C-alpha positions as CSV (number, residue, x, y, z in Angstrom):
1,X,0.1,0.1,0.0
2,X,1.3,3.5,-0.8
3,X,0.6,6.8,0.8
4,X,-2.9,7.2,2.1
5,X,-4.8,10.5,1.8
6,X,-7.6,11.1,4.3
7,X,-10.3,13.9,4.2
8,X,-11.1,15.5,7.5
9,X,-14.2,17.8,8.1
10,X,-15.1,17.1,11.7
11,X,-13.2,15.7,14.8
12,X,-10.3,14.5,12.5
13,X,-9.6,18.2,12.1
14,X,-8.5,18.4,15.7
15,X,-8.0,14.7,16.6
16,X,-6.8,12.8,13.7
17,X,-5.4,9.9,16.0
18,X,-2.8,8.8,13.2
19,X,0.5,9.8,12.1
20,X,0.2,12.8,9.5
21,X,3.1,13.3,7.1
22,X,1.6,16.2,5.5
23,X,-1.7,18.3,5.9
24,X,-3.3,20.4,3.3
25,X,-6.5,22.6,3.1
26,X,-8.9,21.0,0.9
27,X,-12.4,21.3,-0.7
28,X,-14.8,18.3,-1.4
29,X,-17.4,19.1,-4.0
30,X,-20.9,17.9,-3.9
31,X,-21.0,17.1,-0.2
32,X,-21.6,19.4,2.9
33,X,-20.9,19.0,6.5
34,X,-24.0,18.4,8.5
35,X,-25.1,17.3,12.0
36,X,-27.0,14.6,10.4
37,X,-25.9,11.6,12.3
38,X,-27.3,10.5,15.6
39,X,-24.6,9.5,17.9
40,X,-25.3,6.8,20.4
41,X,-21.6,6.0,21.3
42,X,-19.1,9.0,21.2
43,X,-21.4,12.1,21.8
44,X,-24.4,10.5,23.1
45,X,-26.2,7.3,24.4
46,X,-28.9,5.1,23.2
47,X,-31.1,6.8,25.8
48,X,-30.1,10.3,24.9
49,X,-28.5,10.4,21.3
50,X,-26.2,13.3,20.4
51,X,-25.3,14.5,16.9
52,X,-22.1,14.2,15.1
53,X,-21.0,15.7,11.7
54,X,-21.1,13.7,8.6
55,X,-20.8,14.5,5.0
56,X,-24.3,14.7,3.3
57,X,-24.6,14.5,-0.4
58,X,-25.7,17.8,-2.0
59,X,-25.0,18.5,-5.6
60,X,-23.3,22.0,-6.0
61,X,-22.3,22.1,-2.3
62,X,-18.7,22.4,-1.2
63,X,-17.1,21.2,2.1
64,X,-13.9,22.8,3.3
65,X,-11.5,20.6,5.4
66,X,-8.2,19.0,5.6
67,X,-6.6,16.4,3.4
68,X,-4.0,14.4,5.6
69,X,-1.2,12.4,3.9
70,X,-0.3,9.2,5.8
71,X,3.1,7.8,4.8
72,X,3.0,4.5,3.2
73,X,4.5,2.7,6.3
74,X,1.7,3.9,8.4
75,X,-1.1,3.5,5.9
76,X,-2.4,0.1,6.7
77,X,-2.5,0.8,10.6
78,X,-4.2,4.0,10.0
79,X,-6.9,2.4,7.8
80,X,-7.5,-0.1,10.5
81,X,-7.7,2.7,13.1
82,X,-10.1,4.7,11.1
83,X,-12.3,1.8,10.3
84,X,-12.6,0.9,14.0
85,X,-13.3,4.6,14.9
86,X,-15.6,5.6,12.0
87,X,-17.4,2.6,11.2
88,X,-18.5,1.7,14.8
89,X,-22.2,1.7,13.9
90,X,-22.2,1.4,10.1
91,X,-23.8,4.8,9.7
92,X,-20.8,6.0,7.6
93,X,-19.9,4.5,4.3
94,X,-16.2,4.3,3.4
95,X,-15.5,6.0,0.1
96,X,-12.8,7.4,-2.0
97,X,-13.2,10.9,-3.3
98,X,-11.3,13.4,-5.3
99,X,-10.7,16.7,-3.3
100,X,-9.2,19.9,-4.6
101,X,-6.2,21.0,-2.6
102,X,-6.2,24.6,-2.1
103,X,-2.6,24.6,-2.9
104,X,-1.7,21.9,-5.3
105,X,-4.5,20.8,-7.7
106,X,-6.6,17.7,-7.4
107,X,-6.0,14.8,-5.2
108,X,-7.8,11.5,-6.2
109,X,-8.6,8.4,-4.2
110,X,-8.9,10.2,-0.9
111,X,-10.4,8.1,1.9
112,X,-13.6,10.0,3.0
113,X,-16.4,8.9,5.4
114,X,-19.9,9.9,4.2
115,X,-23.3,9.3,5.8
116,X,-25.5,6.6,4.6
117,X,-28.9,8.2,4.3
118,X,-30.6,4.9,4.5
119,X,-29.2,4.1,8.0
120,X,-31.4,4.6,11.0
121,X,-29.0,7.2,12.5
122,X,-29.5,9.5,9.6
123,X,-31.3,12.7,10.6
124,X,-32.5,15.7,8.9
125,X,-33.0,18.3,11.5
126,X,-33.3,22.1,11.5
127,X,-30.6,24.2,13.3
128,X,-32.7,24.9,16.4
129,X,-33.3,21.1,16.8
130,X,-29.7,20.3,16.4
131,X,-28.8,22.9,19.0
132,X,-31.2,21.4,21.6
133,X,-29.8,17.8,21.1
134,X,-26.2,19.0,21.2
135,X,-26.8,21.1,24.3
136,X,-28.0,18.0,26.4
137,X,-26.0,15.0,25.1
138,X,-23.0,13.4,26.5
139,X,-21.3,10.2,25.4
140,X,-18.2,8.0,25.7
141,X,-15.9,10.8,24.3
142,X,-17.5,13.7,26.2
143,X,-20.1,16.3,25.9
144,X,-21.7,16.8,22.5
145,X,-21.1,20.7,22.7
146,X,-17.3,20.1,23.2
147,X,-17.3,18.2,19.8
148,X,-19.1,21.2,18.1
149,X,-17.0,24.0,19.8
150,X,-13.8,22.0,19.0
151,X,-14.8,21.7,15.3
152,X,-15.9,25.3,14.9
153,X,-12.8,26.6,16.5
154,X,-10.5,24.6,14.3
155,X,-12.2,25.6,11.2
156,X,-11.8,29.3,12.3
157,X,-8.1,28.7,12.9
158,X,-7.8,27.4,9.5
159,X,-9.6,30.4,8.0
160,X,-12.5,28.2,7.1
161,X,-15.5,29.3,9.3
162,X,-18.7,27.4,8.8
163,X,-21.7,29.7,9.4
164,X,-24.1,27.0,10.6
165,X,-21.5,25.7,13.1
166,X,-21.0,29.2,14.3
167,X,-24.8,29.7,14.6
168,X,-24.9,26.4,16.6
169,X,-22.1,27.3,19.0
170,X,-24.0,30.6,20.0
171,X,-27.3,28.8,20.3
172,X,-26.0,26.0,22.3
173,X,-24.2,28.3,24.7
174,X,-27.6,30.3,25.1
175,X,-29.5,26.9,25.9
176,X,-26.6,25.8,28.2
177,X,-26.7,29.1,30.2
178,X,-30.3,29.0,31.1
């Protein structure tokens, strides 16, 4: 196996968990970042599910994120790690996508996890409903709002703010403060 490229748009931005040889800002076309996956493991429980980000197919949309290059010597272990992390409930589908590197043209065959819209954990919710769920959920990896805040903060640090995430951060803070 040669080098492995991975597209990060949510928690991989701030917690990849694998050795990264190179990081590039990238765009994925025809997908958008959305809190469309119910989380019963990492950011919620079966009794009180949270929400996590997933890539939802949307022709014409663009999702900004990071493309991580993993050196060939770490590719197989990284693939195993990501499958254990991302495919815990089969709500994600493992795909290979072409991304546009902001500096460097196109990169094909990029490992990208997208939502299965036919899976029981797929949700289509308005921002207010998302905020209410995120404000009250906690799972094995911590509070749901921590996940939201970390992702939004890292997107800002990269110069890639996401208006929906920014709105959610503000609204969740309001809900949690009373």
